Amino acid sequence: MSRQSLTKAHAKISELTWEPTFATPATRFGTDYTFEKAPKKDPLKQIMRSYFPMEEEKDNRVFGAMDGAVRGNMFRQVQQRWLEWQKLFLSIIPFPEISAARAMPMAIDAVPNPEIHNGLAVQMIDEVRHSTIQMNLKKLYMNQYIDPAGFDMTEKAFANNYAGTIGRQFGEGFITGDAITAANVYLTVVAETAFTNTLFVAMPDEAAANGDYLLPTVFHSVQSDESRHISNGYSILLMALADERNRPLLERDLRYAWWNNHCVVDAAIGTFIEYGTKDRRKDRESYAEMWRRWIYDDYYRSYLLPLEKYGLTIPHDLVEEAWNRITNKGYVHEVARFFATGWPVNYWRIDTMTDTDFEWFEEKYPGWYSKYGKWWENYNRLAYPGRNKPIAFEDVGYQYPHRCWTCMVPALIREDMVVEKVDDQWRTYCSETCYWTDAKAFRSEYEGRETPNMGRLTGFREWETLHHDKDLADIVKDLGYVRDDGKTLIGQPHLDLDPKKMWTLDDVRGNRFMSPNVLLNQMSDAEREAHVAEYRANGTKVA
Amino acid sequence: MADITDQKTRSFPKIEFTDSEAGALDFPSSKSRTYNYYKPAKLRATMYEDVTVDVQPDPDRHLTQGWIYGFGDGPGGYPKEWTKAQSSNWHTFLDPNEEWEQTIYRNNSAVVRQVSLCLENAKRAGAYKNWNHAWVVFIQRNLGAWMHAENGIALHVFTSIQRSAPTNMINNAVAVAAAHKMRFAQDLALFNLDLSEADIDFDGPAHRDVWQNAPEWQPTRQTVEELTAVGDWGELLFATNIVFEQLVGQLFRSELVMQIAARNGDYITPTIVGTGENDYARDLAASRSLFQLLVRDEEHGAANKELFGQWLSVWVPKCLAAAKALQPIWSQPAEKPITFATSLDAAKDKFRSLLEDLELDIPKELDQ
Ligand SMILES: [Fe+2]
Ligand SMILES: [Fe+2]
Ligand SMILES: [Zn+2]
């Protein structure tokens, strides 16, 4: 279509909307934001006549690549270390995708300007595309990869796993609570604009380095829809900024959304990239280096900072602290170690680390060895069943961590753990901001103002509570993380597929699993204070 | 030519032979190559089921920690209370069209090609020049007004519903209906643009006033607006796809436009409107199968039937009033091969047989 006819087409399509006079659309999802003063913006409308063939063409390329990968025996050169982590990632990601689709009517309800409704509805279709195309990719992995266990129970595992729950925030956060907080700030302004670059570009690029070129094909195709979504979100953001009354809410939501995305996405993607790769070239970018480029420079400096000209205070401190956690506080390494500690209740296998890995980590994160090296040596030593228990139940100087009530990643930077009694329960938080999110942000009042539409943190947020004081073998069985011989675990702390080297239910029986939060709430004040002091001192006894 | 010895050594990852193919080794679960957390409807899982079932978690299925966010005034996730309809197992519904990413883009792109080709040919053949003036005005006013209804339903009925239903299968099917409606509304608008540029006496923007003010269209606009105001997603889907689309949508599209266009020398409009009819046939199949499941539900079937009866008693009169208000447009074209009464009877007959499929009582208003 020529430029001129495109302009005419957009104008004509705009004629489809009208001002209702008999009844207005039901408001199913409330917001405390107001858009009375929102300027009429007219973002480019998507013309379905171009949209469908464009997407079909993209799909054809994806499906072509999938056929090609199978015909070309891609799986002869795929690193198992890498693909195992995809059992976790691909179990999580279709839900955030479909949740993004579900979030669109919330944004449509909240923002009265019909000019943007069309773009949001198209985004809904995109997100159905993303969710189902990813489920299909996962199916291909299940069919073609040497070890299908974990892929085969993917959606069930996602729904009952401690790591699945961490990832679930990334979908539920889009569809629940204040419509603008959820469907605009959390979903678009932060998750899509900041973090899809690491999720859908940086991480798949690492897949290619591990012999898997399908993940990048599919996810780059997904990412190519994102720029439209980002501009939908930006339009709404500008509309919200037109009213002074929205400013405190926007500032609240940017703090929550930024921090939660950092906690959740950096935990997962950081681990996949740093611990899932076999590519240990010294000039290969580390996750920290990628983060600096994609998040710090491209998002923070080029997208967030310019918002200050609208008088918005952006969370500089939290951006810097996220960077600090990644580079100085070992955030990603702590998360990886935690996932590996929990291997019996995983539905993927986690490889041992070699000297080559150690060298690379030390090069990229100086001081890594002294902090984590010994633990990974123990992980290697305890990899096979027979002579020892799973590493979580052996004394390797690692205390099973408390979970953050808000982001559900454990409080792994132990000196930063916050312990407070909230809603009559002692809760632990990974950081001050996660405490603030629960105690201050997700409440019906914020800084003296009524916020009835704000969401709530709900559910059995500490996964361990559900399994408190049970035998590990029974927990694994209840979760269904057992292979089709009825005894071998899906999760393994190594990649050896020799059945004799794989752990079974019998190998893990006899270990009682205790919930740190249940125990914390059973302690007297004095016990709790001593416990917390010890925990903050990195798990070593305080004299 | 550059000296190749002068170039920087490039660094690239080393690809290794790992033999990580399916079947390379035998070990527990090495042959477990189906999604095993749900039971497919037939012996073998379909692609549709594999990419759709259980993607939206549910505490009734595998979700153990519950929804981790709630609304300020109630639980999060997908509460069943968002409709008064009840099911002993919402997850039994599967989209008969089996829509997923590939079908959505293939089918809609095929329609796009069909419509584009038709419009190109029409332009080339100067097809609009043969239209009589009465027909030009008919299309300008009535097809122009109707496209608003399609667009409103796309954005504020189907898009809206797909946040609210309790399963991924229902929500995806409804999202696809939204995509259909949006495409169809735009196709009608872009057809209007072609006509505006066709060197005939066609008033492009006239449709706005017709939709907003013409007396014959006001009850239709009112019904569409009232539909969008319904909060219960089940009622919204029922009232739209089962009642409104039958008594107003099909009446206008199938029983009028499709019947009379050719007689008025127009072979373009039926091609475009036919795609809308085809979309509706698909989307209706999904709605029919959902509501059928609900009336046949062992536990809640009777209550659902009663509820649907109530919905019918609200929406049938509104839609019949909208339909009857449209009567004058039947006499606008020069060639009038069909009367309003014939068209309405045909629409009512189809509606009756749909209600029979749903095992619902025929509302008395239909016989008046
Ligand atoms: Fe997406
Ligand atoms: Fe998106
Ligand atoms: Zn936290």
PDB file of C-alpha atoms in Angstrom, chain A residues 294-402:
ATOM      1  CA  TRP A 294      19.764  -4.162  26.970  1.00  0.00           C
ATOM      2  CA  ILE A 295      18.351  -2.981  30.260  1.00  0.00           C
ATOM      3  CA  TYR A 296      20.593  -0.257  31.564  1.00  0.00           C
ATOM      4  CA  ASP A 297      21.441   1.509  28.339  1.00  0.00           C
ATOM      5  CA  ASP A 298      18.528   0.676  26.059  1.00  0.00           C
ATOM      6  CA  TYR A 299      15.737   0.758  28.596  1.00  0.00           C
ATOM      7  CA  TYR A 300      16.800   2.821  31.564  1.00  0.00           C
ATOM      8  CA  ARG A 301      18.774   5.480  29.760  1.00  0.00           C
ATOM      9  CA  SER A 302      16.789   5.658  26.526  1.00  0.00           C
ATOM     10  CA  TYR A 303      13.230   4.987  27.687  1.00  0.00           C
ATOM     11  CA  LEU A 304      12.845   5.623  31.402  1.00  0.00           C
ATOM     12  CA  LEU A 305      15.108   8.653  31.844  1.00  0.00           C
ATOM     13  CA  PRO A 306      13.340  10.734  29.173  1.00  0.00           C
ATOM     14  CA  LEU A 307      10.096  10.290  31.121  1.00  0.00           C
ATOM     15  CA  GLU A 308      11.508  12.694  33.688  1.00  0.00           C
ATOM     16  CA  LYS A 309      10.698  15.574  31.391  1.00  0.00           C
ATOM     17  CA  TYR A 310       7.048  14.856  32.212  1.00  0.00           C
ATOM     18  CA  GLY A 311       7.804  15.405  35.866  1.00  0.00           C
ATOM     19  CA  LEU A 312       7.801  11.724  36.701  1.00  0.00           C
ATOM     20  CA  THR A 313      10.240  10.480  39.316  1.00  0.00           C
ATOM     21  CA  ILE A 314      11.687   7.278  37.984  1.00  0.00           C
ATOM     22  CA  PRO A 315      13.217   4.654  40.273  1.00  0.00           C
ATOM     23  CA  HIS A 316      16.914   5.413  39.732  1.00  0.00           C
ATOM     24  CA  ASP A 317      17.782   3.843  43.067  1.00  0.00           C
ATOM     25  CA  LEU A 318      16.131   0.567  42.142  1.00  0.00           C
ATOM     26  CA  VAL A 319      17.776   0.405  38.747  1.00  0.00           C
ATOM     27  CA  GLU A 320      21.136   0.919  40.388  1.00  0.00           C
ATOM     28  CA  GLU A 321      20.349  -1.614  43.094  1.00  0.00           C
ATOM     29  CA  ALA A 322      19.306  -4.225  40.537  1.00  0.00           C
ATOM     30  CA  TRP A 323      22.619  -3.672  38.788  1.00  0.00           C
ATOM     31  CA  ASN A 324      24.380  -3.869  42.133  1.00  0.00           C
ATOM     32  CA  ARG A 325      22.645  -7.150  42.949  1.00  0.00           C
ATOM     33  CA  ILE A 326      23.674  -8.618  39.600  1.00  0.00           C
ATOM     34  CA  THR A 327      27.282  -7.460  39.621  1.00  0.00           C
ATOM     35  CA  ASN A 328      28.264  -7.265  43.293  1.00  0.00           C
ATOM     36  CA  LYS A 329      25.807  -9.313  45.272  1.00  0.00           C
ATOM     37  CA  GLY A 330      25.887 -12.434  43.139  1.00  0.00           C
ATOM     38  CA  TYR A 331      22.143 -12.461  42.479  1.00  0.00           C
ATOM     39  CA  VAL A 332      22.228 -14.780  39.479  1.00  0.00           C
ATOM     40  CA  HIS A 333      24.783 -17.123  41.071  1.00  0.00           C
ATOM     41  CA  GLU A 334      22.744 -17.371  44.242  1.00  0.00           C
ATOM     42  CA  VAL A 335      19.625 -18.218  42.263  1.00  0.00           C
ATOM     43  CA  ALA A 336      21.435 -20.851  40.215  1.00  0.00           C
ATOM     44  CA  ARG A 337      22.807 -22.429  43.375  1.00  0.00           C
ATOM     45  CA  PHE A 338      19.344 -22.402  44.898  1.00  0.00           C
ATOM     46  CA  PHE A 339      17.813 -24.115  41.852  1.00  0.00           C
ATOM     47  CA  ALA A 340      20.577 -26.705  41.960  1.00  0.00           C
ATOM     48  CA  THR A 341      20.064 -27.240  45.692  1.00  0.00           C
ATOM     49  CA  GLY A 342      16.428 -28.001  44.964  1.00  0.00           C
ATOM     50  CA  TRP A 343      17.155 -30.472  42.151  1.00  0.00           C
ATOM     51  CA  PRO A 344      15.000 -33.347  43.490  1.00  0.00           C
ATOM     52  CA  VAL A 345      11.900 -31.175  43.151  1.00  0.00           C
ATOM     53  CA  ASN A 346      12.824 -29.934  39.681  1.00  0.00           C
ATOM     54  CA  TYR A 347      11.441 -31.295  36.425  1.00  0.00           C
ATOM     55  CA  TRP A 348      14.664 -30.692  34.593  1.00  0.00           C
ATOM     56  CA  ARG A 349      18.216 -31.894  35.089  1.00  0.00           C
ATOM     57  CA  ILE A 350      21.015 -29.550  36.114  1.00  0.00           C
ATOM     58  CA  ASP A 351      24.507 -30.235  34.860  1.00  0.00           C
ATOM     59  CA  THR A 352      27.574 -30.255  37.049  1.00  0.00           C
ATOM     60  CA  MET A 353      30.141 -27.497  36.531  1.00  0.00           C
ATOM     61  CA  THR A 354      33.624 -28.114  35.177  1.00  0.00           C
ATOM     62  CA  ASP A 355      36.968 -26.331  35.531  1.00  0.00           C
ATOM     63  CA  THR A 356      36.235 -24.533  32.259  1.00  0.00           C
ATOM     64  CA  ASP A 357      33.041 -23.194  33.777  1.00  0.00           C
ATOM     65  CA  PHE A 358      34.857 -22.190  36.943  1.00  0.00           C
ATOM     66  CA  GLU A 359      37.474 -20.264  34.993  1.00  0.00           C
ATOM     67  CA  TRP A 360      34.873 -18.440  32.976  1.00  0.00           C
ATOM     68  CA  PHE A 361      32.915 -17.428  36.060  1.00  0.00           C
ATOM     69  CA  GLU A 362      36.052 -16.200  37.786  1.00  0.00           C
ATOM     70  CA  GLU A 363      36.965 -14.171  34.713  1.00  0.00           C
ATOM     71  CA  LYS A 364      33.535 -12.594  34.370  1.00  0.00           C
ATOM     72  CA  TYR A 365      32.698 -12.271  38.046  1.00  0.00           C
ATOM     73  CA  PRO A 366      35.959 -11.926  39.969  1.00  0.00           C
ATOM     74  CA  GLY A 367      35.687 -13.564  43.387  1.00  0.00           C
ATOM     75  CA  TRP A 368      33.189 -16.122  42.106  1.00  0.00           C
ATOM     76  CA  TYR A 369      35.283 -19.125  43.070  1.00  0.00           C
ATOM     77  CA  SER A 370      35.773 -18.165  46.672  1.00  0.00           C
ATOM     78  CA  LYS A 371      32.047 -17.691  47.100  1.00  0.00           C
ATOM     79  CA  TYR A 372      30.552 -20.477  44.987  1.00  0.00           C
ATOM     80  CA  GLY A 373      33.369 -22.727  43.826  1.00  0.00           C
ATOM     81  CA  LYS A 374      33.391 -25.028  46.841  1.00  0.00           C
ATOM     82  CA  TRP A 375      29.668 -25.486  46.699  1.00  0.00           C
ATOM     83  CA  TRP A 376      29.736 -26.544  43.042  1.00  0.00           C
ATOM     84  CA  GLU A 377      32.595 -28.915  43.805  1.00  0.00           C
ATOM     85  CA  ASN A 378      30.356 -30.464  46.420  1.00  0.00           C
ATOM     86  CA  TYR A 379      27.531 -30.578  43.882  1.00  0.00           C
ATOM     87  CA  ASN A 380      29.794 -32.544  41.560  1.00  0.00           C
ATOM     88  CA  ARG A 381      30.912 -34.829  44.400  1.00  0.00           C
ATOM     89  CA  LEU A 382      27.333 -35.559  45.467  1.00  0.00           C
ATOM     90  CA  ALA A 383      25.951 -36.013  41.968  1.00  0.00           C
ATOM     91  CA  TYR A 384      25.286 -39.761  42.075  1.00  0.00           C
ATOM     92  CA  PRO A 385      23.072 -41.748  44.405  1.00  0.00           C
ATOM     93  CA  GLY A 386      24.230 -44.466  46.747  1.00  0.00           C
ATOM     94  CA  ARG A 387      26.720 -42.974  49.107  1.00  0.00           C
ATOM     95  CA  ASN A 388      25.079 -39.688  49.934  1.00  0.00           C
ATOM     96  CA  LYS A 389      21.852 -37.777  50.225  1.00  0.00           C
ATOM     97  CA  PRO A 390      20.787 -35.022  47.864  1.00  0.00           C
ATOM     98  CA  ILE A 391      22.952 -31.993  48.422  1.00  0.00           C
ATOM     99  CA  ALA A 392      20.197 -30.074  50.221  1.00  0.00           C
ATOM    100  CA  PHE A 393      20.395 -32.627  53.013  1.00  0.00           C
ATOM    101  CA  GLU A 394      24.180 -32.850  53.224  1.00  0.00           C
ATOM    102  CA  ASP A 395      26.312 -30.430  55.192  1.00  0.00           C
ATOM    103  CA  VAL A 396      27.946 -28.306  52.540  1.00  0.00           C
ATOM    104  CA  GLY A 397      27.740 -25.024  54.446  1.00  0.00           C
ATOM    105  CA  TYR A 398      24.506 -24.012  52.761  1.00  0.00           C
ATOM    106  CA  GLN A 399      21.377 -23.167  54.683  1.00  0.00           C
ATOM    107  CA  TYR A 400      18.118 -23.691  52.780  1.00  0.00           C
ATOM    108  CA  PRO A 401      16.841 -20.152  52.261  1.00  0.00           C
ATOM    109  CA  HIS A 402      13.761 -18.268  53.326  1.00  0.00           C
TER     110      HIS A 402
END
